[in-house]
Coordinates of C-alpha atoms in Angstrom, one line a residue:
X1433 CA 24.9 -50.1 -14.2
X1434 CA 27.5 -47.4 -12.8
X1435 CA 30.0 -50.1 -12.4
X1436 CA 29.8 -50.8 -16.2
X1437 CA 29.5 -47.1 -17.0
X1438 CA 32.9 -46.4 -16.2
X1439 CA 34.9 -50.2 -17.1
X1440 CA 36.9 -48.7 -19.9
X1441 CA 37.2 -45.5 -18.7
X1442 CA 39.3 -46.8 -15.0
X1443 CA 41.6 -49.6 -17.3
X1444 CA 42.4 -46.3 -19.4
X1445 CA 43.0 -43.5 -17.1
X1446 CA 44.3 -45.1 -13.7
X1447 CA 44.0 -42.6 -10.8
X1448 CA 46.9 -42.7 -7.9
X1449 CA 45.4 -44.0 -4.5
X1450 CA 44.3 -41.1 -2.1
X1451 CA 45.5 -42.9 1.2
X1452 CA 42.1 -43.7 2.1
X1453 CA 40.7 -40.4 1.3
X1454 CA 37.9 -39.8 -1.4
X1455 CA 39.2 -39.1 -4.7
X1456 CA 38.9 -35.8 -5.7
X1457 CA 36.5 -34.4 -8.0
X1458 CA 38.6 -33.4 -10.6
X1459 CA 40.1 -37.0 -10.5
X1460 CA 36.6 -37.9 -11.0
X1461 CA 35.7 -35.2 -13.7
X1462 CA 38.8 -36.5 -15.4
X1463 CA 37.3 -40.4 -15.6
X1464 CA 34.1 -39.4 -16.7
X1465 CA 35.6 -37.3 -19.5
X1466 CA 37.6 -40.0 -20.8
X1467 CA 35.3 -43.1 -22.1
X1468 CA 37.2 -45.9 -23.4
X1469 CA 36.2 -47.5 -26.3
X1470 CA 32.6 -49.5 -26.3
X1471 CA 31.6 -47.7 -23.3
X1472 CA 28.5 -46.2 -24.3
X1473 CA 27.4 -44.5 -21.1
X1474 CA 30.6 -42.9 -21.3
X1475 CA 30.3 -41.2 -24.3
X1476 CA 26.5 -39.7 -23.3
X1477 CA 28.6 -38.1 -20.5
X1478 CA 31.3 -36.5 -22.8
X1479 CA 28.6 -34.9 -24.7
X1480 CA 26.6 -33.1 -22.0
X1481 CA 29.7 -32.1 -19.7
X1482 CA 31.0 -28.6 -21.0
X1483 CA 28.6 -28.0 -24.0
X1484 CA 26.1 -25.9 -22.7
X1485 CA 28.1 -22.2 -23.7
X1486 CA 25.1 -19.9 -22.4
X1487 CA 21.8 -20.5 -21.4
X1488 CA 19.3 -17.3 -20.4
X1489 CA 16.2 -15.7 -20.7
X1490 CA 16.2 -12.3 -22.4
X1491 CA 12.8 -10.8 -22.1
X1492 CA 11.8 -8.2 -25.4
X1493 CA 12.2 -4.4 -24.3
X1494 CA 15.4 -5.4 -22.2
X1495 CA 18.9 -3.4 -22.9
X1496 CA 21.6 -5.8 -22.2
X1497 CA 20.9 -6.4 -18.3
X1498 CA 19.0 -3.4 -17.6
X1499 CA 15.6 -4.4 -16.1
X1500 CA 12.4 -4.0 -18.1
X1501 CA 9.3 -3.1 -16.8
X1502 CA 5.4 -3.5 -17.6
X1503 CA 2.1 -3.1 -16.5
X1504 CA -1.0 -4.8 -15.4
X1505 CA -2.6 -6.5 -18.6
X1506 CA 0.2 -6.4 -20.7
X1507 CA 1.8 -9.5 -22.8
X1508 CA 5.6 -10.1 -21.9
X1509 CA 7.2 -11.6 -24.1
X1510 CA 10.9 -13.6 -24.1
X1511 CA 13.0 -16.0 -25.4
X1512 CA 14.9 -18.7 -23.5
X1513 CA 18.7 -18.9 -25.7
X1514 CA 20.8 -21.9 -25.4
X1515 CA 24.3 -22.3 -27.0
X1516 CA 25.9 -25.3 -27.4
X1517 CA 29.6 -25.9 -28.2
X1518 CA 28.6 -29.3 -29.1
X1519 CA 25.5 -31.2 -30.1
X1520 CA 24.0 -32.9 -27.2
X1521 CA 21.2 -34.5 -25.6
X1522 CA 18.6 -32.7 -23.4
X1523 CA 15.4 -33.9 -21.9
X1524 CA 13.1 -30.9 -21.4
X1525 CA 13.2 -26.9 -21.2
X1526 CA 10.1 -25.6 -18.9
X1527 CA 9.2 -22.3 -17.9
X1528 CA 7.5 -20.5 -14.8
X1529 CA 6.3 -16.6 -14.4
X1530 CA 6.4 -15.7 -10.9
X1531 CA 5.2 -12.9 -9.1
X1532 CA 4.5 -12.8 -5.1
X1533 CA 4.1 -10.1 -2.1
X1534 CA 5.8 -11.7 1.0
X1535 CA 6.5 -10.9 4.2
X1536 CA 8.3 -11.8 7.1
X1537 CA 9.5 -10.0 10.4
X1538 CA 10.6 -11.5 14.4
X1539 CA 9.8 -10.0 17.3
X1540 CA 11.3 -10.8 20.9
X1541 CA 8.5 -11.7 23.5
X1542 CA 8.4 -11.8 27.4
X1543 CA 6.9 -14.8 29.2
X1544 CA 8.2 -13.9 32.6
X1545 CA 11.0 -12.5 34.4
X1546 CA 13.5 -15.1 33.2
X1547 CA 12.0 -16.0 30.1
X1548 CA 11.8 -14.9 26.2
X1549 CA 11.1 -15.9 22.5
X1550 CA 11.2 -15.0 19.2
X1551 CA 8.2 -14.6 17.2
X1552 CA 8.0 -15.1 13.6
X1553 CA 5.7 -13.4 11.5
X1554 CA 5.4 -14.4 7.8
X1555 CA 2.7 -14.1 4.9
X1556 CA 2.2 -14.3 1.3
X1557 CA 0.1 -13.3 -1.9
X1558 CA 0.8 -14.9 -5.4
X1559 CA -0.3 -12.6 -8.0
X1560 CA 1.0 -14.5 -11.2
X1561 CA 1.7 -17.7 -11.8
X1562 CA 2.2 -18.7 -15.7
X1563 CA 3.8 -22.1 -16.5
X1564 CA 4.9 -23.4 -20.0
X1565 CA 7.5 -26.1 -21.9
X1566 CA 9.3 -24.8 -24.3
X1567 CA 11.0 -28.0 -25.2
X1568 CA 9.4 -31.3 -24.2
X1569 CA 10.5 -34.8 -24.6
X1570 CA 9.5 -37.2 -27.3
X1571 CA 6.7 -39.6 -26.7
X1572 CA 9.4 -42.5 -26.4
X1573 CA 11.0 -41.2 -23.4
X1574 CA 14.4 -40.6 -25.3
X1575 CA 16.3 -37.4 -25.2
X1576 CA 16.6 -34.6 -27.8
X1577 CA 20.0 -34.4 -29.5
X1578 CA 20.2 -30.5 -30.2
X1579 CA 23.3 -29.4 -32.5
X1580 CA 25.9 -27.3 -31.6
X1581 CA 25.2 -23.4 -32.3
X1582 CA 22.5 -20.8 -30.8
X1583 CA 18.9 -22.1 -29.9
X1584 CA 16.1 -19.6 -29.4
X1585 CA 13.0 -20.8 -27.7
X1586 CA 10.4 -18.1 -27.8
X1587 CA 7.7 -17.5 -25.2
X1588 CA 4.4 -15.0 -24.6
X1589 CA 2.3 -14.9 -21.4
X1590 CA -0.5 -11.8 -20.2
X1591 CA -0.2 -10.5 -17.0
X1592 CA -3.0 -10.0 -15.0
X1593 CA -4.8 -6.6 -14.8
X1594 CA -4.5 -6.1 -11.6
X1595 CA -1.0 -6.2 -9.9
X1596 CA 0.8 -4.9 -7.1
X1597 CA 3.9 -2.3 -8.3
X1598 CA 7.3 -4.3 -7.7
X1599 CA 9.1 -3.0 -4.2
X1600 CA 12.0 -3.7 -1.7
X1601 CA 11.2 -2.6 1.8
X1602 CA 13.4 -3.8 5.0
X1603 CA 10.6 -6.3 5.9
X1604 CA 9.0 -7.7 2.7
X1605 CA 9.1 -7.3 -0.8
X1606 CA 7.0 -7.2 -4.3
X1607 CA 8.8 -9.4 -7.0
X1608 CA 7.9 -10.9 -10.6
X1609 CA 10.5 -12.8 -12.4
X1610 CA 10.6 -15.5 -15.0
X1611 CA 12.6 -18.9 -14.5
X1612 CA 13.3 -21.5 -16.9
X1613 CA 14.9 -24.9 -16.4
X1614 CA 16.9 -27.2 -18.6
X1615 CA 16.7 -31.1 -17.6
X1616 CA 19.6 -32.7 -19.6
X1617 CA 20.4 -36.8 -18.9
X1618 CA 22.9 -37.8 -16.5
X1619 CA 23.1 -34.5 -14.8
X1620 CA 21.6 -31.4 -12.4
X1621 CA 18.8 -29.7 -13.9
X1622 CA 20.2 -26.1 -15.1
X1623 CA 18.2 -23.2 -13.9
X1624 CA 18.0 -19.3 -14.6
X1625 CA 16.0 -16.6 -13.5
X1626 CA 15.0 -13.5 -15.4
X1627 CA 13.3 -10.7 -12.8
X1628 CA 11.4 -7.5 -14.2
X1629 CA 9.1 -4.4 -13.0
X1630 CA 5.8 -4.4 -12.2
X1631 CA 4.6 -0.8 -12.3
X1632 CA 0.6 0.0 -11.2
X1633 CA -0.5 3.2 -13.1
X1634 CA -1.8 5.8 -11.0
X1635 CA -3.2 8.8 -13.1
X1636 CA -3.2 11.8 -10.7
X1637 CA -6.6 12.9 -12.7
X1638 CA -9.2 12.3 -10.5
X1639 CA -11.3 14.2 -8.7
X1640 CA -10.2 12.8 -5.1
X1641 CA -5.9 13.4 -6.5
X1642 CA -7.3 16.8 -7.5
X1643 CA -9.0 18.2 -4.3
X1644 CA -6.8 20.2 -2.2
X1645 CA -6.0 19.5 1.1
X1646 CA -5.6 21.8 4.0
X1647 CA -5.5 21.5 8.1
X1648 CA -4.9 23.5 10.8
X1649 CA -3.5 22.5 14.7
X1650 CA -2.2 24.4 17.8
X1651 CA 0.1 23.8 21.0
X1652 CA 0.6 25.0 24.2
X1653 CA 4.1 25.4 25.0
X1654 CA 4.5 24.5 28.6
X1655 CA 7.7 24.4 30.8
X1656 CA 6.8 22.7 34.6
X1657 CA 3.5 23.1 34.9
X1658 CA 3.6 26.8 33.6
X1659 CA 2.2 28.0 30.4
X1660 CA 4.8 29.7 27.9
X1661 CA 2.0 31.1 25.3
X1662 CA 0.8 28.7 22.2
X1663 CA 2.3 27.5 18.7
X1664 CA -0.4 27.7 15.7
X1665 CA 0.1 26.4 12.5
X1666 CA -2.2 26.5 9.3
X1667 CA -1.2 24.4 5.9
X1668 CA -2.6 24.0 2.5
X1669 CA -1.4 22.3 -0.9
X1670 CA -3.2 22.8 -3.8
X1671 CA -3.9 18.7 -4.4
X1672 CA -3.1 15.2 -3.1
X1673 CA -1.9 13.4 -5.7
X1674 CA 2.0 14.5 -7.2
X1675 CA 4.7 12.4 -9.4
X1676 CA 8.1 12.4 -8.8
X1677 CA 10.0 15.1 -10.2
X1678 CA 7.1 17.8 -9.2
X1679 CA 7.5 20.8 -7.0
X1680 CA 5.0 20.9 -4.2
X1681 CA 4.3 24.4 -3.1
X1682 CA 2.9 25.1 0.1
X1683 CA 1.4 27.3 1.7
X1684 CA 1.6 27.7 5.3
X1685 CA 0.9 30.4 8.2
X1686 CA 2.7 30.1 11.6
X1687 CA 2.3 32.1 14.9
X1688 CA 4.4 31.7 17.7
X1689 CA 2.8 32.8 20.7
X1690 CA 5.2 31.6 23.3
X1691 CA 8.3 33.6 24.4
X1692 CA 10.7 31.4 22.4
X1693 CA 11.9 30.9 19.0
X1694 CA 10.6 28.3 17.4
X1695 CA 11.8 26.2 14.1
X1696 CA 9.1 25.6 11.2
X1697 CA 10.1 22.4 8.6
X1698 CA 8.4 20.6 6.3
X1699 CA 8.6 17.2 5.0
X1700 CA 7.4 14.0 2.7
X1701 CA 7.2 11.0 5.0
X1702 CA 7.4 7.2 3.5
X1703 CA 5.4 4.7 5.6
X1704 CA 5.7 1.1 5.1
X1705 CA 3.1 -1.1 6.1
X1706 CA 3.9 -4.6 6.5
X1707 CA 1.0 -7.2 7.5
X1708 CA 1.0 -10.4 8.6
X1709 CA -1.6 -12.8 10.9
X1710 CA -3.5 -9.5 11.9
X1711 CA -0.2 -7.9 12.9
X1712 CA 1.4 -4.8 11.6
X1713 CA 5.1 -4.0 11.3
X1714 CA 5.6 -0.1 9.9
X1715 CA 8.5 1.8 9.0
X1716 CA 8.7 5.2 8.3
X1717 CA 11.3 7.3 6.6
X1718 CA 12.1 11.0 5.5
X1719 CA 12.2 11.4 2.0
X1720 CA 13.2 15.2 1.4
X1721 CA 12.6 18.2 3.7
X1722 CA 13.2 21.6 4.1
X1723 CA 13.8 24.0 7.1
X1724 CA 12.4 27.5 7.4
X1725 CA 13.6 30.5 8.9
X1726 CA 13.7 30.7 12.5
X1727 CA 10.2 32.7 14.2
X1728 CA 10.9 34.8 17.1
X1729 CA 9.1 35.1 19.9
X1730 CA 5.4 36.8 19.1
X1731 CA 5.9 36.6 15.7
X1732 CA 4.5 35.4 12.6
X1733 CA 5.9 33.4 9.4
X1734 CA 4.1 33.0 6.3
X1735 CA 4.8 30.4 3.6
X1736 CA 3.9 31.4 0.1
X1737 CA 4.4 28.2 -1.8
X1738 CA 6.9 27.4 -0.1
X1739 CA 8.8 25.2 -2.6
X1740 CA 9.3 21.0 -1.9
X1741 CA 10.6 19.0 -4.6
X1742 CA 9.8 15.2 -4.8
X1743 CA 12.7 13.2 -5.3
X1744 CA 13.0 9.8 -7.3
X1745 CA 11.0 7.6 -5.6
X1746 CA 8.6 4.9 -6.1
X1747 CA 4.7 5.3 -6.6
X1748 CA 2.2 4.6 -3.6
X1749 CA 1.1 0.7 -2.9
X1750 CA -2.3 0.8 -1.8
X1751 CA -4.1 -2.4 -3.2
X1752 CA -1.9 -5.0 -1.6
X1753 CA -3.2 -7.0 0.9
X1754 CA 0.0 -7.4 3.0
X1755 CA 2.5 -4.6 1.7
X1756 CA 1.3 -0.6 1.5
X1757 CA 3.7 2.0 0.9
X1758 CA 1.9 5.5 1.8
X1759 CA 3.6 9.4 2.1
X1760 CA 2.4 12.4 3.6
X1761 CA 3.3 15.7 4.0
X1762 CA 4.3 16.7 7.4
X1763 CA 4.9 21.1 8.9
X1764 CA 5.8 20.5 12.0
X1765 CA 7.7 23.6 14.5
X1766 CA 10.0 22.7 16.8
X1767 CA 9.4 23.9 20.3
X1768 CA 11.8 23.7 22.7
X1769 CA 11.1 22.3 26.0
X1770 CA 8.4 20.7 24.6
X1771 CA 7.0 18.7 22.2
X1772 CA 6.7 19.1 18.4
X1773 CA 3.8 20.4 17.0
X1774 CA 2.7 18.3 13.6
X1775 CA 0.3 18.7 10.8
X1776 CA 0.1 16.2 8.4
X1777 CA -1.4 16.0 4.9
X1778 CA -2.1 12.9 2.9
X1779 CA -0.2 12.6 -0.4
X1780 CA -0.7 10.2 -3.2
X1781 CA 2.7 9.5 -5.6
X1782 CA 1.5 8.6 -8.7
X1783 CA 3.0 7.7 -12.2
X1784 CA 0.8 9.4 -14.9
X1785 CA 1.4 13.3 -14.7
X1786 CA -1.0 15.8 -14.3
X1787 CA -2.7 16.9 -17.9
X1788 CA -1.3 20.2 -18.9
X1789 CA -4.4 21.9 -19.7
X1790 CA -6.8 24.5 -18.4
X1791 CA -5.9 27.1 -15.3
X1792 CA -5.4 25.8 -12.0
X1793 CA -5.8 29.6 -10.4
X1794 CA -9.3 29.2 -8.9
X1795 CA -8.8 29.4 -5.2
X1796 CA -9.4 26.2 -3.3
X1797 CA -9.8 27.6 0.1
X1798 CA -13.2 27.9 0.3
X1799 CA -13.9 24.3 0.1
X1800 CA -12.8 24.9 4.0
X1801 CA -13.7 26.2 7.0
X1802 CA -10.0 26.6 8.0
X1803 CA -9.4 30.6 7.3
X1804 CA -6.9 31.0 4.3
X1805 CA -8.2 34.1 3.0
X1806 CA -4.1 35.2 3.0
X1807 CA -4.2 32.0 0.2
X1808 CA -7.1 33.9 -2.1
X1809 CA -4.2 33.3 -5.5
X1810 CA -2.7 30.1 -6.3
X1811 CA 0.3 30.5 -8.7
X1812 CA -0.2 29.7 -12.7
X1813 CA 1.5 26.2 -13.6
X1814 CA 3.1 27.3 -16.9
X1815 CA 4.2 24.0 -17.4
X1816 CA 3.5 20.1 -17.1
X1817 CA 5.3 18.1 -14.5
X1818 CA 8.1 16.0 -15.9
X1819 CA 7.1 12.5 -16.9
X1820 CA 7.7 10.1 -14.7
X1821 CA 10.3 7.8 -16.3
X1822 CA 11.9 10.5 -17.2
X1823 CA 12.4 11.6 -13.4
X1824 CA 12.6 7.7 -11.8
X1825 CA 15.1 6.4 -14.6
X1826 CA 18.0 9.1 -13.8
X1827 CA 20.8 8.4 -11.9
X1828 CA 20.1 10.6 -9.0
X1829 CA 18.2 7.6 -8.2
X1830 CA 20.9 6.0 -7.3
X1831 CA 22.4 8.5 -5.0
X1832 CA 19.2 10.1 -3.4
X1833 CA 17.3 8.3 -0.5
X1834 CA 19.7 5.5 0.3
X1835 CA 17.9 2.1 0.9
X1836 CA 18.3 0.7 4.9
X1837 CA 21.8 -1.8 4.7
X1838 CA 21.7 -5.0 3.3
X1839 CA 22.8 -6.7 6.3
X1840 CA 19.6 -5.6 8.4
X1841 CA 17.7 -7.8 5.8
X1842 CA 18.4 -10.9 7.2
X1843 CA 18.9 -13.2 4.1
X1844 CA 15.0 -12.5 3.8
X1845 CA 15.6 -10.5 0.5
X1846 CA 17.6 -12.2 -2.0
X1847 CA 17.1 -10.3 -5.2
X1848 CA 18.9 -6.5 -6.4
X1849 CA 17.6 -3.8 -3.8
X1850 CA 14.5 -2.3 -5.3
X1851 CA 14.3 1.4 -4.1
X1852 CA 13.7 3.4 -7.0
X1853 CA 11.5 1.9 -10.5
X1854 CA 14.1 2.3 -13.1
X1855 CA 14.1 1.8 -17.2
X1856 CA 9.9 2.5 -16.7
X1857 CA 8.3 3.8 -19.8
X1858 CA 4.7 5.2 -19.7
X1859 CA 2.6 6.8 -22.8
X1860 CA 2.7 10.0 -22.3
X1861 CA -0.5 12.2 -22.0
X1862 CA -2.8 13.1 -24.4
X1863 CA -2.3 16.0 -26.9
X1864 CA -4.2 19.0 -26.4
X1865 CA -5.1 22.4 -27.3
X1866 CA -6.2 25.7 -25.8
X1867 CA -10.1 25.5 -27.7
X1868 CA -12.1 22.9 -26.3
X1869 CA -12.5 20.6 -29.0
X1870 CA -16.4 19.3 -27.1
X1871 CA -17.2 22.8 -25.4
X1872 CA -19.9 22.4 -22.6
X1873 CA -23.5 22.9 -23.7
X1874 CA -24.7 26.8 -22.1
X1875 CA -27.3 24.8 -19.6
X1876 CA -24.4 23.4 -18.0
X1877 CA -22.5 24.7 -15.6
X1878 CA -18.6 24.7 -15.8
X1879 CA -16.3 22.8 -12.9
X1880 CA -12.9 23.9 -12.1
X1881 CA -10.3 21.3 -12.2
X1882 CA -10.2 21.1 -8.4
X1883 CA -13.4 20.6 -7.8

């Protein structure tokens, strides 16, 4: 059969010998191209080489090739676009929703004084799988002839309500993407890929976001084997659950007890947990800090919401099986000649804002046994937090908080580095006024937000 394909087409367009060497593929292109008269083979070739003008997948909400995003239970829906210079003959076009977690680390192992390994670890969850022909072949097993101009192939699939948000992390990633494939006679299947954003709401409303947390811890400063006196620190925020864009004011109480100056600082801390055959691979990073003002020796330093701004960043992963991404909120002092003294608070970064209504002055403190009685007053938030795409969409997204170097990935990560979610749009909260439009019955006791 391939001997016959090409009879006219070598009589017609006579190639120069290569001295032994294989012909080159232009040569070859150049034979193909050119069918001789009667060959009919020759002429199905002509018609698929060159034709196909564009062929992607442009997925409804999209800006040219800024990525779109969507949430858990939501329809996406697409079109697949072919343009043809030419009319010409395709067997099938099939589609494929992805979305996976996966993972995948080495570690170098010791089996004796003279001998090491490397040890993989690896693991994966699917979370959507969707699978669909746009185009399929007639019953007859012949081709479609499609005419030359722009062909639109439209497409719809729901997303499962419960996903993982989409993430790039040095050891494993969070991805969703939508492939299509064009099978066309005579030649390689065609393929393109489409990825978008999975973002998991997290509405910083609840009770356990609300509640305040608070700790307390000491030090003893020692320098060989003698005591130098002892570092105490006490730390409170007024709740657990922030967005991006949010100040976080805290309030702190330091005594320095030793006969050195020490250093207070403050911090959000980005811990990624990757998990694979029962072992764990973390990495933690500093997302913003600040430094205070240095405490002399026997003195005292108070923090009266001390101000910390959450940059751009994306949301917490808790639900995944083999990916979490968690922060905190470290105070720490820096002693010298010994070791730091930490406190850390748990934080939760979600993506629905706080409500803006009702009065968030009620002291929290009492909840504790800690002793905050200097933290009786909480300030008045006159205003809501910004909304979340509004904060995670700018470009100092692009600038702040600097993802670890491609190279270090390994070839693990193929896809566009996923630090910050861009382009996300989320409803914003509901209206409301300053009269409760339900006011609580008068055998019914009233609950501060915090509580």
């Amino acid at each position: 059969m391939l001997p016959a394909l090409f009879c006219n087409a070598q009589r017609s367009l006579p190639v120069p010998p290569h001295r032994g060497r294989p012909r080159p593929r232009r040569a070859l292109k150049a034979v193909e191209a050119a069918p001789g008269p009667g060959c009919a083979e020759g002429r199905v070739l002509a018609m698929i080489f060159d034709r196909l003008k564009r062929f992607s997948v442009v997925l409804e909400g999209a800006e040219g090739d800024a990525a779109v995003a969507f949430s858990p239970g939501q329809a996406v829906s697409g079109r697949v676009v072919l343009e043809l210079a030419a009319a010409a003959r395709l067997g099938a076009l099939r589609l494929r929703a992805m979305g996976a977690a996966r993972v995948h680390w080495t570690e170098s192992r010791s089996a004796g004084s003279s001998t090491a390994y490397t040890q993989s670890y690896s693991d994966q969850v699917e979370f959507l799988s969707h699978r669909d022909t746009l185009l399929a072949p007639p019953d007859n097993g012949e081709a479609t002839v499609l005419q030359a101009g722009r062909h639109e192939f439209p497409f719809t699939f729901q997303l499962p309500e419960t996903l993982a948000t989409s993430f790039e992390g040095k050891h494993g990633s969070v991805r969703y993407w939508v492939k299509a494939k064009l099978h066309r006679p005579w030649s390689t299947v065609k393929k393109v890929k489409k990825e978008f954003t999975v973002i998991e709401p997290i509405d910083i409303n609840t009770p356990v976001l609300l509640a305040p947390q608070a700790g307390a811890k000491e030090k003893l400063a020692r320098a060989w084997y003698c005591n130098r006196g002892q570092v105490s620190v006490t730390a409170k925020i007024d709740r657990k659950g922030y967005t991006p864009g949010e100040v976080i004011p805290i309030f702190a109480e330091i005594d320095n007890c030793t006969n050195r100056v020490v250093v207070p600082k403050a911090a959000i801390i980005q811990t990624q947990t990757f998990i694979a055959r029962g072992t764990k691979k973390q990495k933690k990073s500093v997302v913003t800090s600040i430094v205070g003002d240095s405490i002399a020796a026997g003195k005292r330093e108070v923090w009266h919401g001390r101000a910390l701004k959450i940059p751009p960043v994306g949301p917490s992963i808790l639900q995944c099986r083999i990916i979490q991404v968690e922060y905190s909120l470290k105070v720490c002092v820096d002693i010298p000649g010994t070791s730091k003294l930490l406190l850390e608070l748990p934080l939760v970064i979600g993506t629905i804002p706080l409500h803006p209504f009702g009065s968030r002055t009620s002291s929290v403190s009492s909840q504790y046994s800690v002793n905050l009685d200097w933290l009786s007053t909480i300030p008045e938030q006159l205003e809501a937090p910004p909304e979340y795409s509004a904060v995670v969409s700018s470009p100092e997204a692009e600038q702040s908080l600097a993802p670890p170097c491609r190279s270090e990935l390994g070839g693990i990560l193929e896809g566009p580095f996923f630090a910050y979610i861009q382009e996300f749009r989320f409803r914003p909260p509901p209206l409301y006024s300053e009269i409760d439009p339900n006011p609580p019955s008068d055998n019914i006791r009233p609950r501060c937000m915090t509580c």
